[in-house]
XYZ file of C-alpha atoms in Angstrom:
607
model
C 153.242 172.952 50.023
C 156.343 171.811 48.055
C 158.543 169.392 49.787
C 162.480 170.086 49.995
C 164.581 167.373 50.645
C 166.638 168.380 53.657
C 170.224 167.602 52.288
C 172.147 169.565 54.670
C 170.873 167.982 57.656
C 171.259 164.722 55.971
C 174.937 165.426 55.011
C 175.579 166.796 58.369
C 174.149 163.461 60.075
C 176.010 161.320 57.580
C 179.100 162.821 57.884
C 179.426 164.022 61.568
C 177.289 161.320 63.419
C 176.915 158.096 61.206
C 180.486 157.918 60.410
C 180.478 157.877 56.502
C 183.978 158.338 55.928
C 184.775 155.191 58.047
C 182.145 153.528 56.460
C 183.535 154.271 52.839
C 186.977 152.845 54.183
C 185.761 149.532 54.784
C 186.484 146.626 52.501
C 184.242 146.427 49.607
C 183.418 150.171 49.529
C 186.641 151.136 48.030
C 185.222 152.464 44.649
C 182.414 154.649 46.549
C 183.610 157.949 46.600
C 182.204 160.810 48.549
C 181.282 162.406 45.156
C 179.178 159.407 44.186
C 177.492 159.781 47.593
C 176.578 163.615 46.634
C 175.631 162.581 43.113
C 173.113 160.024 44.469
C 171.734 162.395 47.310
C 171.205 165.140 44.671
C 169.566 162.977 42.193
C 167.441 161.403 44.926
C 166.310 164.997 45.890
C 165.460 165.947 42.525
C 163.412 162.683 41.648
C 161.411 162.787 44.777
C 160.745 166.497 44.519
C 159.616 166.760 41.115
C 158.298 163.136 40.506
C 156.903 161.662 43.619
C 155.960 164.785 45.806
C 153.239 165.754 43.517
C 151.625 162.238 43.978
C 151.269 162.859 47.879
C 148.061 165.016 47.835
C 146.520 163.237 44.685
C 147.080 159.776 46.089
C 144.935 161.065 49.202
C 142.282 162.304 47.475
C 141.829 159.915 44.632
C 142.911 156.488 46.149
C 143.267 153.224 44.115
C 140.146 151.527 42.795
C 139.214 147.864 42.944
C 137.030 146.307 40.325
C 136.483 142.639 39.900
C 139.556 141.631 41.559
C 141.949 144.058 39.950
C 142.985 147.334 41.352
C 144.009 150.448 39.503
C 146.576 152.473 41.387
C 146.183 156.267 42.101
C 146.674 158.706 39.074
C 150.225 159.149 38.360
C 151.620 156.282 40.438
C 152.207 153.728 37.484
C 154.111 156.105 35.532
C 156.193 157.345 38.784
C 156.842 153.975 39.659
C 158.263 153.241 36.147
C 160.458 156.195 36.598
C 161.599 154.929 39.844
C 162.589 151.782 38.548
C 164.350 152.973 35.494
C 166.294 155.192 37.973
C 167.784 152.308 39.628
C 166.338 153.067 42.893
C 165.094 149.700 43.973
C 168.508 148.210 43.909
C 170.473 150.872 45.799
C 171.376 148.943 48.621
C 171.429 145.468 47.086
C 174.300 143.388 46.140
C 175.733 143.957 42.657
C 176.134 140.521 41.770
C 172.232 140.219 41.482
C 171.901 143.773 39.528
C 171.980 145.944 42.668
C 174.234 148.799 43.180
C 175.764 147.659 46.611
C 175.825 151.028 48.235
C 175.834 151.451 52.041
C 172.595 151.016 53.973
C 173.167 154.418 55.664
C 172.945 156.049 52.135
C 169.918 154.037 51.440
C 168.366 155.325 54.693
C 168.494 158.972 53.558
C 167.344 158.081 49.906
C 164.573 156.222 51.503
C 163.552 159.078 53.968
C 163.289 161.535 51.070
C 161.106 159.142 49.097
C 158.846 158.509 51.998
C 158.605 162.155 52.743
C 157.682 162.803 49.298
C 154.851 160.199 49.425
C 154.342 157.607 52.303
C 151.599 155.892 50.201
C 153.858 155.317 47.032
C 156.887 154.376 49.082
C 155.374 151.270 50.601
C 155.466 149.347 47.406
C 159.268 149.534 47.125
C 159.606 149.153 50.954
C 157.971 145.638 50.830
C 159.844 144.786 47.729
C 163.071 145.544 49.415
C 162.074 143.241 52.385
C 161.220 140.411 49.719
C 164.640 140.910 48.100
C 166.455 140.683 51.448
C 164.431 137.323 52.629
C 165.196 135.591 49.391
C 168.841 136.631 49.192
C 169.306 135.278 52.800
C 167.537 132.061 52.536
C 166.244 131.507 48.944
C 167.588 128.761 46.862
C 169.847 129.537 43.991
C 166.946 129.140 41.537
C 164.600 131.226 43.404
C 167.371 133.977 43.464
C 167.878 133.543 39.904
C 164.161 133.759 38.901
C 162.817 136.365 41.400
C 165.501 138.891 42.562
C 166.190 140.395 39.251
C 162.977 141.408 38.082
C 162.096 143.057 41.558
C 165.362 144.837 41.659
C 164.495 146.353 37.947
C 161.115 147.201 39.163
C 159.431 144.786 36.731
C 157.917 142.859 39.612
C 157.001 144.121 43.235
C 156.880 142.121 46.360
C 154.677 141.637 49.510
C 154.663 139.794 52.723
C 151.420 137.838 53.972
C 151.094 137.316 57.540
C 147.897 138.565 59.004
C 144.809 136.757 58.858
C 141.370 137.872 60.446
C 142.013 135.584 63.590
C 145.733 136.004 63.774
C 146.990 139.497 64.057
C 150.236 140.089 66.235
C 149.722 136.150 67.313
C 150.826 134.349 64.398
C 150.581 131.112 66.342
C 147.046 131.209 64.866
C 147.781 131.326 61.437
C 145.528 128.926 59.600
C 146.305 129.164 55.924
C 147.140 125.734 54.538
C 149.935 124.427 52.183
C 149.456 120.952 50.584
C 152.826 119.560 48.750
C 152.303 118.443 45.190
C 154.242 115.575 43.332
C 156.252 118.147 41.391
C 157.655 119.565 44.545
C 155.293 122.726 44.766
C 152.696 123.424 47.187
C 148.869 124.268 46.913
C 148.053 127.204 49.060
C 144.604 127.963 50.449
C 143.401 130.599 52.683
C 142.773 134.340 53.394
C 145.174 137.230 54.114
C 144.227 140.600 55.129
C 146.045 143.926 55.366
C 148.482 143.056 52.572
C 150.055 146.382 51.573
C 150.308 146.491 47.637
C 148.790 143.019 47.183
C 147.118 143.850 44.111
C 147.969 146.762 41.728
C 148.741 147.587 38.073
C 152.172 148.969 38.240
C 154.235 145.990 37.564
C 154.138 143.043 35.526
C 153.985 140.431 38.449
C 153.712 140.535 42.239
C 155.856 138.211 44.413
C 153.924 137.226 47.470
C 155.664 135.584 50.562
C 153.194 133.903 52.405
C 153.124 132.289 55.893
C 151.115 128.813 55.949
C 151.008 125.517 57.249
C 151.711 122.034 55.850
C 149.291 119.154 56.750
C 151.495 117.394 59.358
C 152.935 120.770 60.755
C 153.208 121.132 64.556
C 150.638 123.703 66.348
C 151.975 127.155 67.074
C 154.601 129.258 65.673
C 156.908 126.172 65.257
C 154.553 124.846 62.577
C 154.811 127.762 60.141
C 156.509 127.639 57.000
C 157.110 130.339 54.320
C 156.220 130.217 50.534
C 156.649 132.000 47.385
C 153.323 132.438 45.776
C 153.631 134.727 42.568
C 150.651 136.398 41.083
C 151.579 135.035 37.679
C 153.128 131.599 37.549
C 156.474 131.600 35.784
C 157.079 129.629 32.515
C 160.335 128.044 31.762
C 161.882 131.242 30.423
C 161.267 132.740 33.854
C 158.413 134.881 32.426
C 154.947 135.488 34.080
C 152.490 133.131 32.413
C 149.322 131.511 34.022
C 147.301 133.678 36.314
C 147.652 131.896 39.736
C 144.799 131.368 42.235
C 145.467 134.293 44.370
C 142.663 136.990 44.240
C 142.147 140.402 45.746
C 138.615 140.195 47.301
C 138.344 143.948 48.345
C 140.895 146.802 49.427
C 140.394 148.591 52.654
C 139.194 152.111 53.201
C 141.572 153.556 55.975
C 142.286 156.535 58.117
C 145.395 157.507 56.324
C 147.695 156.285 53.493
C 145.098 156.203 51.035
C 147.098 155.918 47.897
C 148.476 152.574 49.176
C 146.090 149.805 48.171
C 145.614 147.394 51.285
C 144.267 144.095 49.876
C 142.411 141.176 51.263
C 143.758 138.323 49.408
C 142.185 134.895 48.794
C 144.220 131.957 48.283
C 142.740 128.869 46.561
C 139.219 130.175 45.808
C 139.552 128.646 42.234
C 139.694 132.087 40.259
C 142.950 131.767 38.453
C 144.230 129.813 35.580
C 145.963 126.819 37.501
C 142.949 125.066 38.960
C 142.056 125.247 42.782
C 144.731 126.146 45.260
C 147.492 128.893 44.482
C 150.766 127.516 43.383
C 153.571 128.087 45.824
C 157.397 127.317 46.508
C 158.866 126.656 49.630
C 161.394 129.099 51.017
C 164.089 127.256 52.986
C 162.933 124.443 55.289
C 159.255 123.368 56.524
C 158.085 124.805 59.807
C 161.086 127.632 59.811
C 158.869 130.242 58.177
C 158.587 132.525 60.902
C 162.237 132.474 61.343
C 162.581 133.553 57.703
C 159.881 136.222 57.659
C 161.621 137.738 60.376
C 164.506 138.683 58.098
C 161.891 140.744 56.063
C 160.161 141.890 58.996
C 163.334 143.447 60.871
C 164.030 145.151 57.539
C 160.588 146.602 57.224
C 160.665 147.673 60.804
C 163.813 149.513 60.276
C 162.081 150.929 57.086
C 159.019 152.028 58.976
C 161.134 153.902 61.581
C 162.547 155.812 58.462
C 158.813 156.310 57.523
C 158.415 158.121 60.953
C 161.115 160.324 60.330
C 159.822 161.210 56.836
C 156.484 162.125 57.970
C 157.943 164.246 60.691
C 160.019 166.281 58.253
C 157.002 166.671 56.042
C 154.898 168.069 58.840
C 157.735 169.980 60.167
C 158.498 171.897 56.833
C 154.727 172.575 56.374
C 154.234 173.988 59.631
C 157.260 176.054 59.633
C 156.264 177.609 56.383
C 152.670 178.376 57.612
C 154.043 179.986 60.701
C 156.444 182.196 58.707
C 153.342 183.367 56.430
C 150.344 183.660 58.956
C 150.137 187.118 60.518
C 148.288 186.921 63.689
C 148.668 188.869 66.916
C 151.205 191.374 68.130
C 154.818 190.363 69.389
C 155.061 189.563 72.899
C 157.387 192.519 73.522
C 155.085 194.688 71.923
C 154.721 195.800 68.130
C 153.104 198.185 66.048
C 151.543 195.726 63.830
C 150.550 192.019 63.817
C 153.630 189.846 63.442
C 153.995 186.288 61.828
C 152.939 183.588 64.411
C 156.506 182.120 64.238
C 157.469 185.124 66.419
C 155.316 183.732 69.389
C 156.922 181.963 72.108
C 154.894 178.892 72.172
C 154.561 178.481 68.388
C 158.399 178.521 68.663
C 158.230 175.862 71.123
C 156.012 173.669 69.100
C 158.290 174.097 66.005
C 161.354 173.327 67.961
C 159.580 170.197 69.507
C 158.825 169.056 65.938
C 162.386 169.935 64.776
C 164.247 168.286 67.690
C 162.073 165.102 67.596
C 162.961 164.796 63.898
C 166.460 165.443 63.726
C 167.210 163.316 66.891
C 165.417 160.363 65.195
C 167.127 160.845 62.102
C 170.476 160.937 63.656
C 169.585 157.671 65.670
C 168.250 156.012 62.687
C 171.320 156.817 60.464
C 173.673 155.859 63.152
C 171.746 152.661 63.301
C 172.402 151.901 59.682
C 176.047 152.817 59.999
C 176.364 149.786 62.675
C 174.515 147.626 59.936
C 176.952 148.825 57.362
C 179.993 147.935 59.792
C 178.561 144.412 60.803
C 178.322 143.534 57.052
C 182.019 144.697 56.095
C 184.271 145.134 59.148
C 187.389 142.862 58.673
C 187.244 141.731 62.152
C 184.853 139.078 63.155
C 184.454 140.296 66.740
C 183.914 143.798 65.431
C 181.122 142.717 63.180
C 179.470 141.018 66.077
C 179.561 143.851 68.114
C 178.119 146.243 65.564
C 175.540 143.769 64.825
C 174.403 143.639 68.245
C 174.090 147.483 68.492
C 172.122 147.576 65.265
C 169.648 144.917 66.623
C 169.217 146.891 69.656
C 168.634 149.956 67.679
C 166.292 148.578 65.510
C 163.085 148.527 67.912
C 164.016 151.764 69.223
C 164.155 153.204 65.735
C 160.888 151.674 64.736
C 159.155 152.298 67.973
C 160.418 155.919 68.946
C 160.466 157.653 65.446
C 157.008 156.428 64.769
C 155.425 157.391 68.110
C 157.319 160.790 67.648
C 155.789 161.117 64.424
C 152.417 161.119 65.486
C 153.427 163.696 68.284
C 155.084 165.692 65.756
C 152.181 165.397 63.007
C 149.770 166.538 65.850
C 151.832 169.729 66.692
C 151.821 170.287 63.066
C 148.078 170.636 62.864
C 148.053 172.754 66.201
C 150.455 175.210 64.639
C 148.049 175.841 61.913
C 145.544 176.302 64.496
C 141.721 175.764 63.085
C 143.135 175.558 59.520
C 144.837 172.525 60.454
C 141.703 170.835 61.215
C 140.754 171.573 57.674
C 141.795 168.816 55.194
C 142.478 171.398 52.530
C 145.699 172.751 53.990
C 147.012 169.174 54.124
C 148.457 169.161 57.541
C 145.736 166.610 58.725
C 146.958 164.131 55.940
C 150.297 164.029 58.001
C 148.610 162.992 61.075
C 146.243 160.530 59.293
C 149.251 158.922 57.598
C 151.200 159.002 60.689
C 148.885 157.163 62.675
C 149.683 153.795 61.080
C 153.174 153.813 61.787
C 153.302 152.731 65.399
C 150.841 149.874 64.425
C 151.920 148.195 61.390
C 154.916 145.863 61.218
C 154.488 145.346 64.896
C 152.922 147.700 67.471
C 155.144 149.969 69.688
C 154.323 147.313 72.468
C 155.683 144.436 70.203
C 158.869 146.602 69.592
C 159.154 147.470 73.276
C 158.931 143.537 74.395
C 161.608 142.841 71.908
C 163.856 145.333 73.289
C 163.322 144.183 76.865
C 163.319 140.440 76.081
C 165.601 139.797 73.030
C 167.864 143.026 73.067
C 168.239 143.812 76.959
C 167.734 140.539 78.833
C 169.344 138.160 76.665
C 172.880 139.532 76.932
C 172.301 140.750 80.538
C 172.243 144.466 79.286
C 175.717 144.479 77.700
C 174.851 146.412 74.489
C 172.511 148.914 76.623
C 175.119 149.455 79.174
C 178.078 149.790 76.422
C 176.053 152.443 74.773
C 175.842 154.103 78.202
C 179.402 153.983 78.508
C 179.847 155.806 75.086
C 177.349 158.466 76.191
C 179.430 159.094 79.497
C 182.411 160.016 77.035
C 180.307 162.439 75.088
C 179.070 163.938 78.225
C 182.819 164.689 79.435
C 183.379 166.100 75.847
C 180.541 168.421 76.312
C 181.775 169.877 79.669
C 185.280 170.135 78.081
C 183.697 172.142 75.019
C 181.564 174.361 77.415
C 184.654 175.422 79.307
C 186.475 177.044 76.095
C 183.097 178.153 74.386
C 181.514 181.414 73.895
C 178.294 179.678 74.866
C 179.204 177.825 78.187
C 175.440 177.921 79.196
C 174.455 175.966 76.226
C 177.090 173.262 76.763
C 176.494 173.116 80.496
C 172.752 172.584 79.632
C 173.184 169.913 77.140
C 175.729 168.052 79.230
C 173.616 168.271 82.406
C 170.446 167.213 80.937
C 172.166 164.360 79.062
C 173.750 163.161 82.108
C 170.741 162.931 84.006
C 168.917 161.285 81.362
C 171.493 158.800 81.078
C 171.341 158.056 84.772
C 167.544 157.576 84.279
C 168.258 154.966 81.293
C 170.759 153.071 83.627
C 167.955 152.949 86.478
C 165.622 151.421 83.995
C 168.070 148.692 82.507
C 168.874 147.777 86.058
C 165.154 147.486 87.154
C 164.433 145.036 84.129
C 167.630 142.970 84.653
C 166.607 142.735 88.181
C 162.853 141.909 88.017
C 162.432 140.323 84.822
C 163.063 136.596 85.945
C 161.008 136.505 88.932
C 158.572 139.202 88.098
C 158.314 139.284 84.298
C 154.984 141.186 84.211
C 156.726 143.940 86.450
C 159.575 144.393 83.877
C 157.214 144.044 80.826
C 154.686 146.515 82.233
C 157.155 149.240 81.435
C 158.487 148.018 78.313
C 156.975 150.923 76.330
C 158.401 153.600 78.602
C 161.538 151.850 78.388
C 161.575 151.910 74.686
C 160.714 155.549 74.662
C 163.222 156.395 77.368
C 166.015 154.584 75.249
C 164.871 156.621 72.182
C 164.904 159.803 74.217
C 168.648 158.934 75.706
C 169.603 157.869 72.341
C 168.430 160.900 70.402
C 169.905 163.175 73.380
C 173.164 161.566 72.703
C 173.307 162.120 69.123
C 172.021 165.740 69.417
C 175.002 166.111 71.807
C 177.467 164.941 69.583
C 175.626 167.239 67.042
C 176.343 170.016 69.261
C 179.979 169.310 69.685
C 180.191 169.090 65.739
C 178.531 172.456 65.389
C 180.927 174.110 67.809
C 183.818 172.720 65.853
C 182.450 174.153 62.579
C 181.781 177.579 63.964
C 184.987 177.914 65.349
C 186.394 177.115 61.788
C 184.490 180.001 60.629
C 181.212 178.444 60.124
C 179.338 181.699 61.386
C 178.298 182.605 57.631
C 176.051 179.399 57.440
C 173.050 179.711 59.803
C 172.582 176.019 59.673
C 175.068 175.449 62.414
C 173.586 177.941 64.762
C 170.457 176.724 64.219
C 171.455 172.938 64.893
C 173.123 173.966 67.943
C 170.015 175.793 69.127
C 167.753 172.656 68.249
C 170.263 170.716 70.383
C 169.872 173.045 73.419
C 166.098 172.839 73.063
C 166.148 168.830 72.752
C 168.333 168.871 76.289
C 165.995 171.524 77.711
C 162.587 170.244 76.608
C 162.882 166.648 75.550
C 165.452 165.008 77.649
C 163.673 165.849 80.700
C 161.176 163.027 79.876
C 163.523 160.599 80.615
C 162.992 160.889 84.366
C 159.313 160.314 83.961
C 159.780 157.353 81.626
C 162.266 155.784 84.281
C 159.890 156.335 86.899
C 157.043 154.805 84.990
C 159.349 151.726 84.304
C 160.240 151.289 88.037
C 156.629 151.391 88.742
C 156.134 147.963 87.580
C 156.419 146.103 90.652
C 153.834 148.377 92.258
C 151.612 148.310 89.344
C 151.691 144.404 89.204
C 150.429 144.259 92.876
C 147.947 147.030 92.312
C 146.265 145.063 89.181
C 145.560 141.896 91.356
C 141.981 141.628 91.504
C 141.263 144.636 89.201
C 138.964 144.531 86.360
C 141.985 144.413 83.972
C 143.631 141.325 85.657
């Protein structure tokens, strides 16, 4: 099936929900016009539809090939990456002073979604490179920025992050890779890293690895981890790739999904390069602060993976809807003279609307979060910047966790809509599910996101951001009730307002439980961390869909009846209220069960 970038919904969310006009009015964005935004969106859609989308199926069926330490990318990937680089897409949101375009993050969220929807496997390479660029911009030395950032922005080099080792998955305290200082100020790196996305490939001239390792006198645990730049090819005095460094690809993994993305096992210090034994690396920032620095990259990647969840959901939804419109099977529920397309059957409609509601709600939350990041960066008032940053940081684990868990549900429903044909690889529906399944795992599992949401984002400020958002949702509920009073569809607005108010009450109850129990009974609070995250995602999504309903009502009053988009969007908002928001009550109950569960597990086989 041909992928079509959902530009109308993207524009709607940018303008009506993410506050694009306010973002463009911020200091530093004066030269960015709405015409420029539209031009970027149009060109992005053309590029991903014509160049990247055809690679999705090909990469799944013909994955990269490893031979003697070298990896050849899937057919078409290298040429597509060259066009990606030539188009300047890598630098879209990065500063102009380093060769980027300095455009808002909220626009980059939209273009990234379309790139990921076109081909998730392809998009992982620029995703990781973005993270390396952001980390070096934040903590790199002037020389490191000068030598490494421009080539990555130009697409001549790519970047990776190297955290995981066989014995150190989510528990990075167990990282054992060694970094021995040298007289010239460099370090020699030795160890093994696994699950390194695009750790080896032939799409660029060089690969810039950011590697976590320990110096000889480092303290144990996470406080003894440092961060190093380890290029595949060591640079000469002119800043060009020269000698092959001692970093070697031992193999690439055979995975459930994202087949087109090479996931490498990398050996550092195995004596296979041209620099002697030990890969040459360069310290980033200060020794023993590596995990702190790596979190810059990880947070960028976590948000980006949330965008990937939305992208896969969109692709799966488009394919399921197209199939449902074409597949003739069964007579209409009211009776019909002949079989009808399955899109007419009530439960197929329920599945399709669930897919659409989860996708569009997740998109709205993610773009709203990106808007908060833009305001945090550019708002002229320091207090306002801090407030927007706090909201963005609260929403990042929600975007990552909720959007990716939703993607698995959406992709699964996509298979169900196809029936038996969805279980057959040739239709492509199964690929979306296989690809989606990694999303709640990498860049921090859903549980890790949930623990972050509870510990760092809710407890640390005493629930200030969470409850502040709740007050904003209160205002939306009031506006919905007011809109319903003067609407031709009062029942629709009553449904959205009532269900959102009920979900918000459940959210407040969960926040209160966590704040009350976390100090004395941390296990009781954290036992419900994932339900709390899913509850937050459900409520934040319902909030944005409620705001969408208000915007649609305004457009319809202005004569928007001729465009079916607004009626469809209003119907999706109503469905989200009726079918998705009721999940909030069950999720809040699961959070509140933490204390009883803590007691019940005492003496059990899981204790």
